[in-house]
């Protein structure tokens, strides 16, 4: 290992660490800083800017913002809330189910924020530590990104894998089945072996004595806008249209042999159509769209992906031959090591899409996977869920939100940073999803 490689690696890890410490948009800012240092100081060729991933995130979030302004998100949240309140004893299973499918539909895990207060209230009503359902619910909202047909990560992976002979419907089937089953297995373990009795929590008893625990209040929210339900049906119809079109242009299905509009372009345009229909049918004031929380968080995600994905591609591209040689030797003999690499990369890059874009193409080259020689493509499909390790460092927004919203003190971050409520459920969920992937993918593909 020569001195230049050590310096480049130091810059890569240093700017990522700095971005994580600064928080928020800074991970994107410092990613751009890292590219500048690698290129201008250390002489590396800048990598490719992830325009495709960013455009997909922008389009999806634009449609989600229109859905939120029309009251559609509130409509979905209230429907989910009714489900949780009617079945409080099953909160450990229903909470992750709700956040999982909200993410599947919306393509962003930030929808979990809206469910957190409800999860806390229902858990308290059943004398269950809120940390139990909250921890797996947050993890489910992150891992569901790898199965959402409108997420940038899935669009990128399907676009890369389909030319290698893997059909889009089969990819969705594998990722949906393995990730949801993994979340339910973790929920089962929590239900069977977790320390669920809230009344025995010393932190809860102390906060209760100090008057810091709120009692449930009647729902004082007003009526939903008139177009709330309409906006949900428009959005749902658009997501179905995206899936159907992606299936139709898949070589395995072959309904459209020579598509004029590729998958990336289709998702961007379909999302713009959805947003247009919601604005017109629900008579929205478009000047308010920029104030939507989903729009702000989505645009922040674009900045983060821009910085870290560009940085990652710059470093990997500069050492592609070494990466190919190492990956070919290790992943070829020990396929599960790809999942390990994705796990630690996503822990630092803070984005499923950025992680997949930075690592997966290099692995395809390293393993020599082609349409004619695709016997090892199942490794990529099975390992994909491991890009969801955003919960390891306790700085991700949904994780911090869960800690803040649990007034019982059961959901917490320990003194040693990594000993927080989400680490074990998250690691187990990824282990289960990847293990199931290695069983299911070879059978389905």
PDB file of N, CA and C in Angstrom, residues 345-436:
ATOM      1  N   UNK A 345     -20.321   0.236   4.271  1.00  0.00           N
ATOM      2  CA  UNK A 345     -20.333   1.398   3.373  1.00  0.00           C
ATOM      3  C   UNK A 345     -21.567   2.254   3.607  1.00  0.00           C
ATOM      4  N   UNK A 346     -22.728   1.620   3.731  1.00  0.00           N
ATOM      5  CA  UNK A 346     -23.963   2.391   3.943  1.00  0.00           C
ATOM      6  C   UNK A 346     -23.974   3.054   5.314  1.00  0.00           C
ATOM      7  N   UNK A 347     -23.300   2.447   6.254  1.00  0.00           N
ATOM      8  CA  UNK A 347     -23.189   3.042   7.589  1.00  0.00           C
ATOM      9  C   UNK A 347     -22.503   4.401   7.502  1.00  0.00           C
ATOM     10  N   UNK A 348     -21.570   4.541   6.549  1.00  0.00           N
ATOM     11  CA  UNK A 348     -20.831   5.790   6.386  1.00  0.00           C
ATOM     12  C   UNK A 348     -21.455   6.712   5.352  1.00  0.00           C
ATOM     13  N   UNK A 349     -21.990   6.130   4.276  1.00  0.00           N
ATOM     14  CA  UNK A 349     -22.508   6.952   3.177  1.00  0.00           C
ATOM     15  C   UNK A 349     -23.919   7.465   3.429  1.00  0.00           C
ATOM     16  N   UNK A 350     -24.661   6.838   4.369  1.00  0.00           N
ATOM     17  CA  UNK A 350     -25.973   7.342   4.777  1.00  0.00           C
ATOM     18  C   UNK A 350     -27.009   7.345   3.658  1.00  0.00           C
ATOM     19  N   UNK A 351     -26.864   6.469   2.701  1.00  0.00           N
ATOM     20  CA  UNK A 351     -27.825   6.438   1.592  1.00  0.00           C
ATOM     21  C   UNK A 351     -27.768   5.071   0.929  1.00  0.00           C
ATOM     22  N   UNK A 352     -28.939   4.430   0.791  1.00  0.00           N
ATOM     23  CA  UNK A 352     -28.991   3.140   0.108  1.00  0.00           C
ATOM     24  C   UNK A 352     -28.585   3.278  -1.351  1.00  0.00           C
ATOM     25  N   UNK A 353     -29.105   4.310  -2.002  1.00  0.00           N
ATOM     26  CA  UNK A 353     -28.819   4.510  -3.418  1.00  0.00           C
ATOM     27  C   UNK A 353     -27.337   4.834  -3.647  1.00  0.00           C
ATOM     28  N   UNK A 354     -26.785   5.710  -2.817  1.00  0.00           N
ATOM     29  CA  UNK A 354     -25.380   6.082  -2.974  1.00  0.00           C
ATOM     30  C   UNK A 354     -24.468   4.878  -2.747  1.00  0.00           C
ATOM     31  N   UNK A 355     -24.799   4.047  -1.782  1.00  0.00           N
ATOM     32  CA  UNK A 355     -23.996   2.865  -1.499  1.00  0.00           C
ATOM     33  C   UNK A 355     -24.031   1.886  -2.668  1.00  0.00           C
ATOM     34  N   UNK A 356     -25.232   1.621  -3.177  1.00  0.00           N
ATOM     35  CA  UNK A 356     -25.366   0.699  -4.306  1.00  0.00           C
ATOM     36  C   UNK A 356     -24.608   1.220  -5.527  1.00  0.00           C
ATOM     37  N   UNK A 357     -24.712   2.504  -5.769  1.00  0.00           N
ATOM     38  CA  UNK A 357     -24.071   3.092  -6.948  1.00  0.00           C
ATOM     39  C   UNK A 357     -22.557   3.089  -6.825  1.00  0.00           C
ATOM     40  N   UNK A 358     -22.055   3.217  -5.613  1.00  0.00           N
ATOM     41  CA  UNK A 358     -20.611   3.268  -5.408  1.00  0.00           C
ATOM     42  C   UNK A 358     -19.951   1.898  -5.499  1.00  0.00           C
ATOM     43  N   UNK A 359     -20.655   0.838  -5.104  1.00  0.00           N
ATOM     44  CA  UNK A 359     -20.019  -0.468  -4.957  1.00  0.00           C
ATOM     45  C   UNK A 359     -20.464  -1.506  -5.986  1.00  0.00           C
ATOM     46  N   UNK A 360     -21.765  -1.563  -6.284  1.00  0.00           N
ATOM     47  CA  UNK A 360     -22.286  -2.659  -7.101  1.00  0.00           C
ATOM     48  C   UNK A 360     -21.664  -2.750  -8.506  1.00  0.00           C
ATOM     49  N   UNK A 361     -21.521  -1.630  -9.241  1.00  0.00           N
ATOM     50  CA  UNK A 361     -20.920  -1.765 -10.581  1.00  0.00           C
ATOM     51  C   UNK A 361     -19.521  -2.367 -10.552  1.00  0.00           C
ATOM     52  N   UNK A 362     -18.737  -2.008  -9.529  1.00  0.00           N
ATOM     53  CA  UNK A 362     -17.390  -2.555  -9.414  1.00  0.00           C
ATOM     54  C   UNK A 362     -17.431  -4.057  -9.163  1.00  0.00           C
ATOM     55  N   UNK A 363     -18.404  -4.510  -8.391  1.00  0.00           N
ATOM     56  CA  UNK A 363     -18.529  -5.941  -8.103  1.00  0.00           C
ATOM     57  C   UNK A 363     -18.939  -6.705  -9.355  1.00  0.00           C
ATOM     58  N   UNK A 364     -19.829  -6.120 -10.152  1.00  0.00           N
ATOM     59  CA  UNK A 364     -20.223  -6.756 -11.415  1.00  0.00           C
ATOM     60  C   UNK A 364     -19.005  -6.966 -12.306  1.00  0.00           C
ATOM     61  N   UNK A 365     -18.166  -5.927 -12.404  1.00  0.00           N
ATOM     62  CA  UNK A 365     -16.948  -6.040 -13.205  1.00  0.00           C
ATOM     63  C   UNK A 365     -15.983  -7.058 -12.607  1.00  0.00           C
ATOM     64  N   UNK A 366     -15.870  -7.028 -11.286  1.00  0.00           N
ATOM     65  CA  UNK A 366     -14.925  -7.924 -10.620  1.00  0.00           C
ATOM     66  C   UNK A 366     -15.290  -9.389 -10.820  1.00  0.00           C
ATOM     67  N   UNK A 367     -16.555  -9.698 -10.745  1.00  0.00           N
ATOM     68  CA  UNK A 367     -17.008 -11.084 -10.892  1.00  0.00           C
ATOM     69  C   UNK A 367     -17.166 -11.493 -12.346  1.00  0.00           C
ATOM     70  N   UNK A 368     -17.010 -10.536 -13.248  1.00  0.00           N
ATOM     71  CA  UNK A 368     -17.140 -10.853 -14.663  1.00  0.00           C
ATOM     72  C   UNK A 368     -18.539 -11.274 -15.068  1.00  0.00           C
ATOM     73  N   UNK A 369     -19.549 -10.669 -14.424  1.00  0.00           N
ATOM     74  CA  UNK A 369     -20.938 -11.041 -14.715  1.00  0.00           C
ATOM     75  C   UNK A 369     -21.379 -10.396 -16.020  1.00  0.00           C
ATOM     76  N   UNK A 370     -21.897 -11.215 -16.912  1.00  0.00           N
ATOM     77  CA  UNK A 370     -22.425 -10.752 -18.199  1.00  0.00           C
ATOM     78  C   UNK A 370     -23.757 -11.443 -18.440  1.00  0.00           C
ATOM     79  N   UNK A 371     -24.528 -10.994 -19.447  1.00  0.00           N
ATOM     80  CA  UNK A 371     -25.787 -11.688 -19.753  1.00  0.00           C
ATOM     81  C   UNK A 371     -25.581 -13.169 -20.056  1.00  0.00           C
ATOM     82  N   UNK A 372     -24.431 -13.510 -20.624  1.00  0.00           N
ATOM     83  CA  UNK A 372     -24.146 -14.906 -20.954  1.00  0.00           C
ATOM     84  C   UNK A 372     -23.555 -15.668 -19.776  1.00  0.00           C
ATOM     85  N   UNK A 373     -22.974 -14.945 -18.819  1.00  0.00           N
ATOM     86  CA  UNK A 373     -22.334 -15.576 -17.668  1.00  0.00           C
ATOM     87  C   UNK A 373     -22.849 -14.894 -16.394  1.00  0.00           C
ATOM     88  N   UNK A 374     -24.080 -15.194 -16.033  1.00  0.00           N
ATOM     89  CA  UNK A 374     -24.723 -14.510 -14.900  1.00  0.00           C
ATOM     90  C   UNK A 374     -25.042 -15.448 -13.738  1.00  0.00           C
ATOM     91  N   UNK A 375     -24.292 -16.517 -13.626  1.00  0.00           N
ATOM     92  CA  UNK A 375     -24.581 -17.490 -12.563  1.00  0.00           C
ATOM     93  C   UNK A 375     -24.361 -16.911 -11.171  1.00  0.00           C
ATOM     94  N   UNK A 376     -23.550 -15.852 -11.059  1.00  0.00           N
ATOM     95  CA  UNK A 376     -23.265 -15.264  -9.746  1.00  0.00           C
ATOM     96  C   UNK A 376     -24.072 -13.994  -9.463  1.00  0.00           C
ATOM     97  N   UNK A 377     -24.997 -13.662 -10.344  1.00  0.00           N
ATOM     98  CA  UNK A 377     -25.756 -12.426 -10.158  1.00  0.00           C
ATOM     99  C   UNK A 377     -26.636 -12.485  -8.912  1.00  0.00           C
ATOM    100  N   UNK A 378     -26.979 -13.690  -8.471  1.00  0.00           N
ATOM    101  CA  UNK A 378     -27.806 -13.825  -7.273  1.00  0.00           C
ATOM    102  C   UNK A 378     -27.120 -13.221  -6.050  1.00  0.00           C
ATOM    103  N   UNK A 379     -25.775 -13.165  -6.058  1.00  0.00           N
ATOM    104  CA  UNK A 379     -25.038 -12.607  -4.920  1.00  0.00           C
ATOM    105  C   UNK A 379     -25.411 -11.140  -4.729  1.00  0.00           C
ATOM    106  N   UNK A 380     -25.500 -10.391  -5.830  1.00  0.00           N
ATOM    107  CA  UNK A 380     -25.857  -8.978  -5.756  1.00  0.00           C
ATOM    108  C   UNK A 380     -27.293  -8.802  -5.277  1.00  0.00           C
ATOM    109  N   UNK A 381     -28.192  -9.631  -5.786  1.00  0.00           N
ATOM    110  CA  UNK A 381     -29.607  -9.539  -5.410  1.00  0.00           C
ATOM    111  C   UNK A 381     -29.790  -9.868  -3.939  1.00  0.00           C
ATOM    112  N   UNK A 382     -29.143 -10.936  -3.492  1.00  0.00           N
ATOM    113  CA  UNK A 382     -29.297 -11.366  -2.102  1.00  0.00           C
ATOM    114  C   UNK A 382     -28.684 -10.387  -1.113  1.00  0.00           C
ATOM    115  N   UNK A 383     -27.594  -9.731  -1.512  1.00  0.00           N
ATOM    116  CA  UNK A 383     -26.872  -8.840  -0.593  1.00  0.00           C
ATOM    117  C   UNK A 383     -27.435  -7.427  -0.558  1.00  0.00           C
ATOM    118  N   UNK A 384     -28.333  -7.109  -1.455  1.00  0.00           N
ATOM    119  CA  UNK A 384     -28.788  -5.724  -1.624  1.00  0.00           C
ATOM    120  C   UNK A 384     -29.358  -5.123  -0.341  1.00  0.00           C
ATOM    121  N   UNK A 385     -30.068  -5.911   0.450  1.00  0.00           N
ATOM    122  CA  UNK A 385     -30.686  -5.381   1.676  1.00  0.00           C
ATOM    123  C   UNK A 385     -29.665  -4.814   2.642  1.00  0.00           C
ATOM    124  N   UNK A 386     -28.395  -5.219   2.517  1.00  0.00           N
ATOM    125  CA  UNK A 386     -27.363  -4.761   3.449  1.00  0.00           C
ATOM    126  C   UNK A 386     -27.005  -3.296   3.272  1.00  0.00           C
ATOM    127  N   UNK A 387     -27.520  -2.641   2.215  1.00  0.00           N
ATOM    128  CA  UNK A 387     -27.255  -1.204   2.045  1.00  0.00           C
ATOM    129  C   UNK A 387     -28.079  -0.369   3.027  1.00  0.00           C
ATOM    130  N   UNK A 388     -28.829  -1.012   3.906  1.00  0.00           N
ATOM    131  CA  UNK A 388     -29.755  -0.295   4.794  1.00  0.00           C
ATOM    132  C   UNK A 388     -29.227  -0.102   6.205  1.00  0.00           C
ATOM    133  N   UNK A 389     -27.920  -0.117   6.386  1.00  0.00           N
ATOM    134  CA  UNK A 389     -27.352   0.011   7.734  1.00  0.00           C
ATOM    135  C   UNK A 389     -27.221   1.460   8.173  1.00  0.00           C
ATOM    136  N   UNK A 390     -28.207   2.269   7.846  1.00  0.00           N
ATOM    137  CA  UNK A 390     -28.179   3.686   8.201  1.00  0.00           C
ATOM    138  C   UNK A 390     -28.414   3.912   9.693  1.00  0.00           C
ATOM    139  N   UNK A 391     -28.808   2.857  10.390  1.00  0.00           N
ATOM    140  CA  UNK A 391     -29.153   2.960  11.804  1.00  0.00           C
ATOM    141  C   UNK A 391     -27.935   2.781  12.727  1.00  0.00           C
ATOM    142  N   UNK A 392     -26.799   2.371  12.191  1.00  0.00           N
ATOM    143  CA  UNK A 392     -25.659   2.026  13.054  1.00  0.00           C
ATOM    144  C   UNK A 392     -25.164   3.244  13.818  1.00  0.00           C
ATOM    145  N   UNK A 393     -24.888   4.325  13.108  1.00  0.00           N
ATOM    146  CA  UNK A 393     -24.525   5.573  13.782  1.00  0.00           C
ATOM    147  C   UNK A 393     -25.812   6.288  14.185  1.00  0.00           C
ATOM    148  N   UNK A 394     -25.974   6.613  15.452  1.00  0.00           N
ATOM    149  CA  UNK A 394     -27.256   7.165  15.920  1.00  0.00           C
ATOM    150  C   UNK A 394     -27.441   8.635  15.573  1.00  0.00           C
ATOM    151  N   UNK A 395     -27.299   8.956  14.290  1.00  0.00           N
ATOM    152  CA  UNK A 395     -27.453  10.341  13.849  1.00  0.00           C
ATOM    153  C   UNK A 395     -28.466  10.477  12.728  1.00  0.00           C
ATOM    154  N   UNK A 396     -29.091   9.367  12.315  1.00  0.00           N
ATOM    155  CA  UNK A 396     -30.052   9.448  11.222  1.00  0.00           C
ATOM    156  C   UNK A 396     -31.345  10.094  11.726  1.00  0.00           C
ATOM    157  N   UNK A 397     -32.014  10.931  10.911  1.00  0.00           N
ATOM    158  CA  UNK A 397     -33.171  11.701  11.399  1.00  0.00           C
ATOM    159  C   UNK A 397     -34.286  10.872  12.026  1.00  0.00           C
ATOM    160  N   UNK A 398     -34.692   9.759  11.375  1.00  0.00           N
ATOM    161  CA  UNK A 398     -35.802   8.973  11.941  1.00  0.00           C
ATOM    162  C   UNK A 398     -35.403   8.333  13.264  1.00  0.00           C
ATOM    163  N   UNK A 399     -34.154   7.947  13.393  1.00  0.00           N
ATOM    164  CA  UNK A 399     -33.681   7.369  14.651  1.00  0.00           C
ATOM    165  C   UNK A 399     -33.716   8.407  15.768  1.00  0.00           C
ATOM    166  N   UNK A 400     -33.193   9.582  15.477  1.00  0.00           N
ATOM    167  CA  UNK A 400     -33.205  10.650  16.483  1.00  0.00           C
ATOM    168  C   UNK A 400     -34.635  11.061  16.828  1.00  0.00           C
ATOM    169  N   UNK A 401     -35.509  11.072  15.805  1.00  0.00           N
ATOM    170  CA  UNK A 401     -36.903  11.417  16.044  1.00  0.00           C
ATOM    171  C   UNK A 401     -37.573  10.445  16.991  1.00  0.00           C
ATOM    172  N   UNK A 402     -37.283   9.159  16.834  1.00  0.00           N
ATOM    173  CA  UNK A 402     -37.874   8.144  17.711  1.00  0.00           C
ATOM    174  C   UNK A 402     -37.412   8.328  19.153  1.00  0.00           C
ATOM    175  N   UNK A 403     -36.137   8.650  19.329  1.00  0.00           N
ATOM    176  CA  UNK A 403     -35.609   8.881  20.677  1.00  0.00           C
ATOM    177  C   UNK A 403     -36.313  10.068  21.328  1.00  0.00           C
ATOM    178  N   UNK A 404     -36.484  11.145  20.572  1.00  0.00           N
ATOM    179  CA  UNK A 404     -37.098  12.349  21.113  1.00  0.00           C
ATOM    180  C   UNK A 404     -38.582  12.165  21.430  1.00  0.00           C
ATOM    181  N   UNK A 405     -39.283  11.373  20.616  1.00  0.00           N
ATOM    182  CA  UNK A 405     -40.731  11.237  20.784  1.00  0.00           C
ATOM    183  C   UNK A 405     -41.122  10.226  21.855  1.00  0.00           C
ATOM    184  N   UNK A 406     -40.201   9.413  22.309  1.00  0.00           N
ATOM    185  CA  UNK A 406     -40.510   8.450  23.375  1.00  0.00           C
ATOM    186  C   UNK A 406     -40.285   9.118  24.728  1.00  0.00           C
ATOM    187  N   UNK A 407     -41.352   9.615  25.299  1.00  0.00           N
ATOM    188  CA  UNK A 407     -41.219  10.338  26.570  1.00  0.00           C
ATOM    189  C   UNK A 407     -41.047   9.416  27.772  1.00  0.00           C
ATOM    190  N   UNK A 408     -41.083   8.091  27.565  1.00  0.00           N
ATOM    191  CA  UNK A 408     -40.876   7.154  28.677  1.00  0.00           C
ATOM    192  C   UNK A 408     -39.391   6.936  28.953  1.00  0.00           C
ATOM    193  N   UNK A 409     -38.528   7.328  28.013  1.00  0.00           N
ATOM    194  CA  UNK A 409     -37.091   7.144  28.196  1.00  0.00           C
ATOM    195  C   UNK A 409     -36.598   5.750  27.855  1.00  0.00           C
ATOM    196  N   UNK A 410     -37.461   4.892  27.299  1.00  0.00           N
ATOM    197  CA  UNK A 410     -37.030   3.523  26.979  1.00  0.00           C
ATOM    198  C   UNK A 410     -36.239   3.457  25.677  1.00  0.00           C
ATOM    199  N   UNK A 411     -36.474   4.410  24.776  1.00  0.00           N
ATOM    200  CA  UNK A 411     -35.729   4.466  23.512  1.00  0.00           C
ATOM    201  C   UNK A 411     -34.603   5.466  23.696  1.00  0.00           C
ATOM    202  N   UNK A 412     -33.385   4.977  23.711  1.00  0.00           N
ATOM    203  CA  UNK A 412     -32.284   5.879  24.076  1.00  0.00           C
ATOM    204  C   UNK A 412     -30.994   5.505  23.365  1.00  0.00           C
ATOM    205  N   UNK A 413     -30.064   6.442  23.431  1.00  0.00           N
ATOM    206  CA  UNK A 413     -28.716   6.251  22.915  1.00  0.00           C
ATOM    207  C   UNK A 413     -27.782   6.178  24.115  1.00  0.00           C
ATOM    208  N   UNK A 414     -27.000   5.110  24.201  1.00  0.00           N
ATOM    209  CA  UNK A 414     -26.135   4.903  25.355  1.00  0.00           C
ATOM    210  C   UNK A 414     -24.906   5.787  25.341  1.00  0.00           C
ATOM    211  N   UNK A 415     -24.147   5.676  26.414  1.00  0.00           N
ATOM    212  CA  UNK A 415     -22.949   6.509  26.552  1.00  0.00           C
ATOM    213  C   UNK A 415     -21.869   6.168  25.534  1.00  0.00           C
ATOM    214  N   UNK A 416     -21.908   4.932  25.033  1.00  0.00           N
ATOM    215  CA  UNK A 416     -20.859   4.481  24.111  1.00  0.00           C
ATOM    216  C   UNK A 416     -21.284   4.596  22.652  1.00  0.00           C
ATOM    217  N   UNK A 417     -22.290   5.439  22.386  1.00  0.00           N
ATOM    218  CA  UNK A 417     -22.766   5.794  21.050  1.00  0.00           C
ATOM    219  C   UNK A 417     -23.447   4.628  20.335  1.00  0.00           C
ATOM    220  N   UNK A 418     -22.726   3.501  20.206  1.00  0.00           N
ATOM    221  CA  UNK A 418     -23.269   2.387  19.438  1.00  0.00           C
ATOM    222  C   UNK A 418     -24.278   1.551  20.233  1.00  0.00           C
ATOM    223  N   UNK A 419     -24.295   1.676  21.531  1.00  0.00           N
ATOM    224  CA  UNK A 419     -25.234   0.881  22.324  1.00  0.00           C
ATOM    225  C   UNK A 419     -26.577   1.606  22.439  1.00  0.00           C
ATOM    226  N   UNK A 420     -27.279   1.647  21.298  1.00  0.00           N
ATOM    227  CA  UNK A 420     -28.585   2.297  21.267  1.00  0.00           C
ATOM    228  C   UNK A 420     -29.675   1.270  20.950  1.00  0.00           C
ATOM    229  N   UNK A 421     -30.919   1.692  21.014  1.00  0.00           N
ATOM    230  CA  UNK A 421     -32.057   0.774  20.924  1.00  0.00           C
ATOM    231  C   UNK A 421     -32.242   0.151  19.549  1.00  0.00           C
ATOM    232  N   UNK A 422     -31.606   0.692  18.516  1.00  0.00           N
ATOM    233  CA  UNK A 422     -31.880   0.263  17.149  1.00  0.00           C
ATOM    234  C   UNK A 422     -30.822  -0.692  16.592  1.00  0.00           C
ATOM    235  N   UNK A 423     -29.683  -0.801  17.273  1.00  0.00           N
ATOM    236  CA  UNK A 423     -28.564  -1.541  16.699  1.00  0.00           C
ATOM    237  C   UNK A 423     -28.882  -3.031  16.536  1.00  0.00           C
ATOM    238  N   UNK A 424     -29.288  -3.698  17.608  1.00  0.00           N
ATOM    239  CA  UNK A 424     -29.532  -5.143  17.531  1.00  0.00           C
ATOM    240  C   UNK A 424     -30.694  -5.474  16.594  1.00  0.00           C
ATOM    241  N   UNK A 425     -31.875  -4.799  16.713  1.00  0.00           N
ATOM    242  CA  UNK A 425     -32.945  -5.092  15.749  1.00  0.00           C
ATOM    243  C   UNK A 425     -32.524  -4.843  14.305  1.00  0.00           C
ATOM    244  N   UNK A 426     -31.755  -3.782  14.068  1.00  0.00           N
ATOM    245  CA  UNK A 426     -31.331  -3.464  12.713  1.00  0.00           C
ATOM    246  C   UNK A 426     -30.373  -4.492  12.139  1.00  0.00           C
ATOM    247  N   UNK A 427     -29.381  -4.876  12.937  1.00  0.00           N
ATOM    248  CA  UNK A 427     -28.421  -5.879  12.478  1.00  0.00           C
ATOM    249  C   UNK A 427     -29.134  -7.206  12.208  1.00  0.00           C
ATOM    250  N   UNK A 428     -30.022  -7.603  13.104  1.00  0.00           N
ATOM    251  CA  UNK A 428     -30.762  -8.855  12.907  1.00  0.00           C
ATOM    252  C   UNK A 428     -31.611  -8.806  11.643  1.00  0.00           C
ATOM    253  N   UNK A 429     -32.264  -7.672  11.399  1.00  0.00           N
ATOM    254  CA  UNK A 429     -33.123  -7.553  10.217  1.00  0.00           C
ATOM    255  C   UNK A 429     -32.300  -7.715   8.936  1.00  0.00           C
ATOM    256  N   UNK A 430     -31.135  -7.102   8.893  1.00  0.00           N
ATOM    257  CA  UNK A 430     -30.290  -7.217   7.704  1.00  0.00           C
ATOM    258  C   UNK A 430     -29.732  -8.632   7.565  1.00  0.00           C
ATOM    259  N   UNK A 431     -29.314  -9.226   8.667  1.00  0.00           N
ATOM    260  CA  UNK A 431     -28.803 -10.600   8.618  1.00  0.00           C
ATOM    261  C   UNK A 431     -29.881 -11.551   8.094  1.00  0.00           C
ATOM    262  N   UNK A 432     -31.094 -11.420   8.624  1.00  0.00           N
ATOM    263  CA  UNK A 432     -32.191 -12.283   8.174  1.00  0.00           C
ATOM    264  C   UNK A 432     -32.513 -12.048   6.697  1.00  0.00           C
ATOM    265  N   UNK A 433     -32.571 -10.767   6.295  1.00  0.00           N
ATOM    266  CA  UNK A 433     -32.923 -10.445   4.911  1.00  0.00           C
ATOM    267  C   UNK A 433     -31.883 -10.987   3.932  1.00  0.00           C
ATOM    268  N   UNK A 434     -30.607 -10.820   4.270  1.00  0.00           N
ATOM    269  CA  UNK A 434     -29.539 -11.309   3.391  1.00  0.00           C
ATOM    270  C   UNK A 434     -29.536 -12.837   3.359  1.00  0.00           C
ATOM    271  N   UNK A 435     -29.673 -13.462   4.535  1.00  0.00           N
ATOM    272  CA  UNK A 435     -29.698 -14.929   4.583  1.00  0.00           C
ATOM    273  C   UNK A 435     -30.861 -15.483   3.765  1.00  0.00           C
ATOM    274  N   UNK A 436     -32.038 -14.888   3.926  1.00  0.00           N
ATOM    275  CA  UNK A 436     -33.191 -15.312   3.126  1.00  0.00           C
ATOM    276  C   UNK A 436     -32.945 -15.067   1.644  1.00  0.00           C
TER     277      UNK A 436
END
